[in-house]
PDB file of C-alpha atoms in Angstrom:
ATOM      1  CA  UNK A   1       0.000   0.000   0.000  1.00  0.00           C
ATOM      2  CA  UNK A   2       1.332   3.400  -0.988  1.00  0.00           C
ATOM      3  CA  UNK A   3       1.356   5.934   1.820  1.00  0.00           C
ATOM      4  CA  UNK A   4      -0.355   9.278   1.195  1.00  0.00           C
ATOM      5  CA  UNK A   5       1.802  12.254   0.285  1.00  0.00           C
ATOM      6  CA  UNK A   6       1.605  15.219   2.620  1.00  0.00           C
ATOM      7  CA  UNK A   7       3.268  18.575   3.149  1.00  0.00           C
ATOM      8  CA  UNK A   8       5.661  19.005   6.026  1.00  0.00           C
ATOM      9  CA  UNK A   9       5.125  21.970   8.319  1.00  0.00           C
ATOM     10  CA  UNK A  10       8.027  23.721   6.584  1.00  0.00           C
ATOM     11  CA  UNK A  11       6.476  23.132   3.156  1.00  0.00           C
ATOM     12  CA  UNK A  12       3.130  24.467   4.390  1.00  0.00           C
ATOM     13  CA  UNK A  13       4.782  27.613   5.715  1.00  0.00           C
ATOM     14  CA  UNK A  14       6.564  28.097   2.389  1.00  0.00           C
ATOM     15  CA  UNK A  15       3.301  27.579   0.527  1.00  0.00           C
ATOM     16  CA  UNK A  16       1.370  30.124   2.595  1.00  0.00           C
ATOM     17  CA  UNK A  17       4.268  32.576   2.349  1.00  0.00           C
ATOM     18  CA  UNK A  18       3.822  32.749  -1.439  1.00  0.00           C
ATOM     19  CA  UNK A  19       0.008  32.874  -1.476  1.00  0.00           C
ATOM     20  CA  UNK A  20      -0.757  36.513  -2.179  1.00  0.00           C
ATOM     21  CA  UNK A  21      -4.521  36.544  -2.652  1.00  0.00           C
ATOM     22  CA  UNK A  22      -6.759  36.794   0.454  1.00  0.00           C
ATOM     23  CA  UNK A  23      -9.220  34.452  -1.280  1.00  0.00           C
ATOM     24  CA  UNK A  24      -6.611  31.811  -2.011  1.00  0.00           C
ATOM     25  CA  UNK A  25      -5.111  32.025   1.468  1.00  0.00           C
ATOM     26  CA  UNK A  26      -8.564  31.561   3.062  1.00  0.00           C
ATOM     27  CA  UNK A  27      -9.394  28.754   0.626  1.00  0.00           C
ATOM     28  CA  UNK A  28      -6.197  26.796   1.258  1.00  0.00           C
ATOM     29  CA  UNK A  29      -6.463  27.389   5.017  1.00  0.00           C
ATOM     30  CA  UNK A  30      -9.975  25.908   5.040  1.00  0.00           C
ATOM     31  CA  UNK A  31      -8.907  22.933   2.933  1.00  0.00           C
ATOM     32  CA  UNK A  32      -5.946  22.278   5.226  1.00  0.00           C
ATOM     33  CA  UNK A  33      -7.530  22.987   8.618  1.00  0.00           C
ATOM     34  CA  UNK A  34     -10.666  20.952   7.935  1.00  0.00           C
ATOM     35  CA  UNK A  35      -9.108  18.259   5.759  1.00  0.00           C
ATOM     36  CA  UNK A  36     -11.454  19.119   2.906  1.00  0.00           C
ATOM     37  CA  UNK A  37     -11.524  17.510  -0.469  1.00  0.00           C
ATOM     38  CA  UNK A  38     -11.347  20.171  -3.177  1.00  0.00           C
ATOM     39  CA  UNK A  39     -14.943  19.511  -4.223  1.00  0.00           C
ATOM     40  CA  UNK A  40     -16.079  19.952  -0.614  1.00  0.00           C
ATOM     41  CA  UNK A  41     -14.475  23.395  -0.622  1.00  0.00           C
ATOM     42  CA  UNK A  42     -16.367  24.297  -3.801  1.00  0.00           C
ATOM     43  CA  UNK A  43     -19.661  23.415  -2.076  1.00  0.00           C
ATOM     44  CA  UNK A  44     -19.293  25.892   0.812  1.00  0.00           C
ATOM     45  CA  UNK A  45     -21.879  28.666   0.720  1.00  0.00           C
ATOM     46  CA  UNK A  46     -21.755  31.983   2.537  1.00  0.00           C
ATOM     47  CA  UNK A  47     -24.461  30.803   4.933  1.00  0.00           C
ATOM     48  CA  UNK A  48     -22.268  27.818   5.917  1.00  0.00           C
ATOM     49  CA  UNK A  49     -19.933  30.264   7.671  1.00  0.00           C
ATOM     50  CA  UNK A  50     -20.894  32.012  10.916  1.00  0.00           C
ATOM     51  CA  UNK A  51     -18.036  34.401  11.681  1.00  0.00           C
ATOM     52  CA  UNK A  52     -19.820  35.917  14.677  1.00  0.00           C
ATOM     53  CA  UNK A  53     -20.095  32.590  16.513  1.00  0.00           C
ATOM     54  CA  UNK A  54     -16.968  31.043  14.949  1.00  0.00           C
ATOM     55  CA  UNK A  55     -18.785  28.094  13.346  1.00  0.00           C
ATOM     56  CA  UNK A  56     -18.662  26.467   9.918  1.00  0.00           C
ATOM     57  CA  UNK A  57     -20.849  23.806   8.374  1.00  0.00           C
ATOM     58  CA  UNK A  58     -18.923  21.220   6.386  1.00  0.00           C
ATOM     59  CA  UNK A  59     -20.746  19.012   3.898  1.00  0.00           C
ATOM     60  CA  UNK A  60     -18.699  15.897   3.133  1.00  0.00           C
ATOM     61  CA  UNK A  61     -18.576  13.776   0.005  1.00  0.00           C
ATOM     62  CA  UNK A  62     -17.992  10.024  -0.335  1.00  0.00           C
ATOM     63  CA  UNK A  63     -20.570   9.292   2.373  1.00  0.00           C
ATOM     64  CA  UNK A  64     -18.441  11.176   4.893  1.00  0.00           C
ATOM     65  CA  UNK A  65     -19.705  12.653   8.123  1.00  0.00           C
ATOM     66  CA  UNK A  66     -20.221  16.380   7.851  1.00  0.00           C
ATOM     67  CA  UNK A  67     -21.698  18.829  10.269  1.00  0.00           C
ATOM     68  CA  UNK A  68     -21.033  22.011  12.132  1.00  0.00           C
ATOM     69  CA  UNK A  69     -17.510  22.572  13.415  1.00  0.00           C
ATOM     70  CA  UNK A  70     -15.773  25.319  15.371  1.00  0.00           C
ATOM     71  CA  UNK A  71     -14.097  27.863  13.101  1.00  0.00           C
ATOM     72  CA  UNK A  72     -10.409  28.338  13.851  1.00  0.00           C
ATOM     73  CA  UNK A  73      -9.849  31.955  14.905  1.00  0.00           C
ATOM     74  CA  UNK A  74      -7.006  32.591  12.468  1.00  0.00           C
ATOM     75  CA  UNK A  75      -9.074  30.995   9.681  1.00  0.00           C
ATOM     76  CA  UNK A  76     -11.947  33.335  10.581  1.00  0.00           C
ATOM     77  CA  UNK A  77      -9.505  36.241  10.305  1.00  0.00           C
ATOM     78  CA  UNK A  78      -8.446  35.077   6.823  1.00  0.00           C
ATOM     79  CA  UNK A  79     -12.095  34.709   5.799  1.00  0.00           C
ATOM     80  CA  UNK A  80     -12.914  38.223   7.021  1.00  0.00           C
ATOM     81  CA  UNK A  81     -10.020  39.599   5.000  1.00  0.00           C
ATOM     82  CA  UNK A  82     -11.205  37.740   1.905  1.00  0.00           C
ATOM     83  CA  UNK A  83     -14.868  38.713   2.330  1.00  0.00           C
ATOM     84  CA  UNK A  84     -13.959  42.420   2.543  1.00  0.00           C
ATOM     85  CA  UNK A  85     -12.543  42.210  -0.984  1.00  0.00           C
ATOM     86  CA  UNK A  86     -15.033  39.664  -2.385  1.00  0.00           C
ATOM     87  CA  UNK A  87     -16.987  41.030  -5.330  1.00  0.00           C
ATOM     88  CA  UNK A  88     -19.642  38.497  -6.271  1.00  0.00           C
ATOM     89  CA  UNK A  89     -23.395  38.073  -6.149  1.00  0.00           C
ATOM     90  CA  UNK A  90     -23.357  34.270  -5.905  1.00  0.00           C
ATOM     91  CA  UNK A  91     -23.947  32.634  -2.538  1.00  0.00           C
ATOM     92  CA  UNK A  92     -20.921  30.355  -2.954  1.00  0.00           C
ATOM     93  CA  UNK A  93     -18.074  31.308  -0.633  1.00  0.00           C
ATOM     94  CA  UNK A  94     -15.194  30.994  -3.079  1.00  0.00           C
ATOM     95  CA  UNK A  95     -15.719  32.710  -6.406  1.00  0.00           C
ATOM     96  CA  UNK A  96     -13.806  33.906  -9.416  1.00  0.00           C
ATOM     97  CA  UNK A  97     -14.664  36.232 -12.279  1.00  0.00           C
ATOM     98  CA  UNK A  98     -17.088  33.714 -13.753  1.00  0.00           C
ATOM     99  CA  UNK A  99     -18.881  32.526 -10.615  1.00  0.00           C
ATOM    100  CA  UNK A 100     -18.056  29.779  -8.112  1.00  0.00           C
ATOM    101  CA  UNK A 101     -14.534  28.372  -8.270  1.00  0.00           C
ATOM    102  CA  UNK A 102     -14.367  24.956  -9.899  1.00  0.00           C
ATOM    103  CA  UNK A 103     -12.262  22.000  -8.818  1.00  0.00           C
ATOM    104  CA  UNK A 104      -9.832  22.366 -11.744  1.00  0.00           C
ATOM    105  CA  UNK A 105      -9.323  26.102 -11.035  1.00  0.00           C
ATOM    106  CA  UNK A 106      -8.423  25.353  -7.416  1.00  0.00           C
ATOM    107  CA  UNK A 107      -6.042  22.576  -8.458  1.00  0.00           C
ATOM    108  CA  UNK A 108      -4.346  24.940 -10.915  1.00  0.00           C
ATOM    109  CA  UNK A 109      -4.037  27.670  -8.268  1.00  0.00           C
ATOM    110  CA  UNK A 110      -2.399  25.224  -5.873  1.00  0.00           C
ATOM    111  CA  UNK A 111       0.008  24.019  -8.562  1.00  0.00           C
ATOM    112  CA  UNK A 112       1.066  27.610  -9.342  1.00  0.00           C
ATOM    113  CA  UNK A 113       1.693  28.422  -5.687  1.00  0.00           C
ATOM    114  CA  UNK A 114       3.445  25.086  -5.051  1.00  0.00           C
ATOM    115  CA  UNK A 115       5.812  25.835  -7.928  1.00  0.00           C
ATOM    116  CA  UNK A 116       6.578  29.285  -6.483  1.00  0.00           C
ATOM    117  CA  UNK A 117       7.215  27.676  -3.086  1.00  0.00           C
ATOM    118  CA  UNK A 118       9.453  25.045  -4.726  1.00  0.00           C
ATOM    119  CA  UNK A 119       7.231  22.180  -3.588  1.00  0.00           C
ATOM    120  CA  UNK A 120       7.442  19.319  -6.043  1.00  0.00           C
ATOM    121  CA  UNK A 121       5.300  16.243  -6.574  1.00  0.00           C
ATOM    122  CA  UNK A 122       2.419  17.323  -4.360  1.00  0.00           C
ATOM    123  CA  UNK A 123      -1.206  17.989  -5.265  1.00  0.00           C
ATOM    124  CA  UNK A 124      -3.840  20.017  -3.468  1.00  0.00           C
ATOM    125  CA  UNK A 125      -5.244  16.796  -1.988  1.00  0.00           C
ATOM    126  CA  UNK A 126      -2.006  16.624   0.004  1.00  0.00           C
ATOM    127  CA  UNK A 127      -3.421  19.407   2.205  1.00  0.00           C
ATOM    128  CA  UNK A 128      -6.061  16.928   3.428  1.00  0.00           C
ATOM    129  CA  UNK A 129      -3.388  14.328   4.133  1.00  0.00           C
ATOM    130  CA  UNK A 130      -1.225  16.973   5.804  1.00  0.00           C
ATOM    131  CA  UNK A 131      -3.737  17.898   8.494  1.00  0.00           C
ATOM    132  CA  UNK A 132      -4.218  14.216   9.322  1.00  0.00           C
ATOM    133  CA  UNK A 133      -0.487  13.704   9.777  1.00  0.00           C
ATOM    134  CA  UNK A 134      -0.061  16.973  11.688  1.00  0.00           C
ATOM    135  CA  UNK A 135      -2.933  16.151  14.055  1.00  0.00           C
ATOM    136  CA  UNK A 136      -1.310  12.800  14.835  1.00  0.00           C
ATOM    137  CA  UNK A 137       2.044  14.532  15.339  1.00  0.00           C
ATOM    138  CA  UNK A 138       0.280  16.907  17.753  1.00  0.00           C
ATOM    139  CA  UNK A 139      -0.831  13.915  19.817  1.00  0.00           C
ATOM    140  CA  UNK A 140      -4.445  13.603  18.682  1.00  0.00           C
ATOM    141  CA  UNK A 141      -5.808  10.073  18.612  1.00  0.00           C
ATOM    142  CA  UNK A 142      -6.831   8.223  15.487  1.00  0.00           C
ATOM    143  CA  UNK A 143     -10.520   8.554  16.435  1.00  0.00           C
ATOM    144  CA  UNK A 144     -10.226  12.343  16.551  1.00  0.00           C
ATOM    145  CA  UNK A 145      -8.482  12.407  13.175  1.00  0.00           C
ATOM    146  CA  UNK A 146     -11.182  10.152  11.672  1.00  0.00           C
ATOM    147  CA  UNK A 147     -13.890  12.508  12.948  1.00  0.00           C
ATOM    148  CA  UNK A 148     -11.962  15.547  11.747  1.00  0.00           C
ATOM    149  CA  UNK A 149     -11.702  14.137   8.214  1.00  0.00           C
ATOM    150  CA  UNK A 150     -15.321  12.952   8.230  1.00  0.00           C
ATOM    151  CA  UNK A 151     -14.373   9.277   7.903  1.00  0.00           C
ATOM    152  CA  UNK A 152     -17.148   6.841   8.760  1.00  0.00           C
ATOM    153  CA  UNK A 153     -14.722   3.913   8.753  1.00  0.00           C
ATOM    154  CA  UNK A 154     -11.674   4.370  10.971  1.00  0.00           C
ATOM    155  CA  UNK A 155      -9.739   1.963   8.733  1.00  0.00           C
ATOM    156  CA  UNK A 156      -9.562   4.791   6.194  1.00  0.00           C
ATOM    157  CA  UNK A 157      -7.729   6.864   8.798  1.00  0.00           C
ATOM    158  CA  UNK A 158      -5.265   4.252  10.023  1.00  0.00           C
ATOM    159  CA  UNK A 159      -3.008   4.755   6.993  1.00  0.00           C
ATOM    160  CA  UNK A 160      -1.883   8.072   8.512  1.00  0.00           C
ATOM    161  CA  UNK A 161      -0.673   6.300  11.650  1.00  0.00           C
ATOM    162  CA  UNK A 162       1.763   4.387   9.429  1.00  0.00           C
ATOM    163  CA  UNK A 163       3.339   7.684   8.390  1.00  0.00           C
ATOM    164  CA  UNK A 164       3.856   9.039  11.857  1.00  0.00           C
ATOM    165  CA  UNK A 165       3.294   8.113  15.433  1.00  0.00           C
ATOM    166  CA  UNK A 166       5.541  10.273  17.613  1.00  0.00           C
ATOM    167  CA  UNK A 167       4.424   8.601  20.790  1.00  0.00           C
ATOM    168  CA  UNK A 168       4.955   4.993  19.717  1.00  0.00           C
ATOM    169  CA  UNK A 169       8.598   4.902  20.863  1.00  0.00           C
ATOM    170  CA  UNK A 170       7.814   6.784  24.069  1.00  0.00           C
ATOM    171  CA  UNK A 171       4.966   4.396  24.934  1.00  0.00           C
ATOM    172  CA  UNK A 172       7.170   1.417  24.097  1.00  0.00           C
ATOM    173  CA  UNK A 173       9.897   2.656  26.463  1.00  0.00           C
ATOM    174  CA  UNK A 174       7.346   3.231  29.232  1.00  0.00           C
ATOM    175  CA  UNK A 175       5.848  -0.226  28.753  1.00  0.00           C
ATOM    176  CA  UNK A 176       9.270  -1.835  28.664  1.00  0.00           C
ATOM    177  CA  UNK A 177       9.904  -0.567  32.196  1.00  0.00           C
ATOM    178  CA  UNK A 178       6.375  -1.096  33.524  1.00  0.00           C
ATOM    179  CA  UNK A 179       5.980  -3.517  36.436  1.00  0.00           C
ATOM    180  CA  UNK A 180       2.684  -4.624  34.838  1.00  0.00           C
ATOM    181  CA  UNK A 181       4.476  -6.181  31.849  1.00  0.00           C
ATOM    182  CA  UNK A 182       6.040  -9.575  32.453  1.00  0.00           C
ATOM    183  CA  UNK A 183       9.683  -9.604  31.487  1.00  0.00           C
ATOM    184  CA  UNK A 184      10.892 -12.829  29.917  1.00  0.00           C
ATOM    185  CA  UNK A 185      14.475 -13.556  30.824  1.00  0.00           C
ATOM    186  CA  UNK A 186      16.823 -16.156  29.331  1.00  0.00           C
TER     187      UNK A 186
END
């Protein structure tokens, strides 16, 4: 099984450093922070976002579990910045000159910024994988990551634990010295 590609924290910082547009920065932040598929980002409407109460409604694809989630404060700040400059009559959150942004447009935007940031071999879907890996690195359990990504089946989430588990060695060392574990001697 091939492990998912993801962006390291350094690559993410480089990516966001080159994103100049408030819209694109807010878009990529939402995709990363909520582990969105690109199509899920295209489905967000203005009324899905409640900046006053810091809430966002996420509708998931592939039979995923959506629902209302807390809105990260710095993501809310990026959204406010974008909405001040937004010039569209459509009720979709992310728009371009010709209406709602399409999946291909978002993929192309990511590719342009990734090239500027000298990030090679990564697609926009890597942002979804990145938050999963980063949540595990931050000590969140696999169940939390599954919920965060909207996975109904936790088996879909376990692949990320193969990439990283910073506490595995620490737990092993603690168990090795635990009086509750029988030590087999020669």
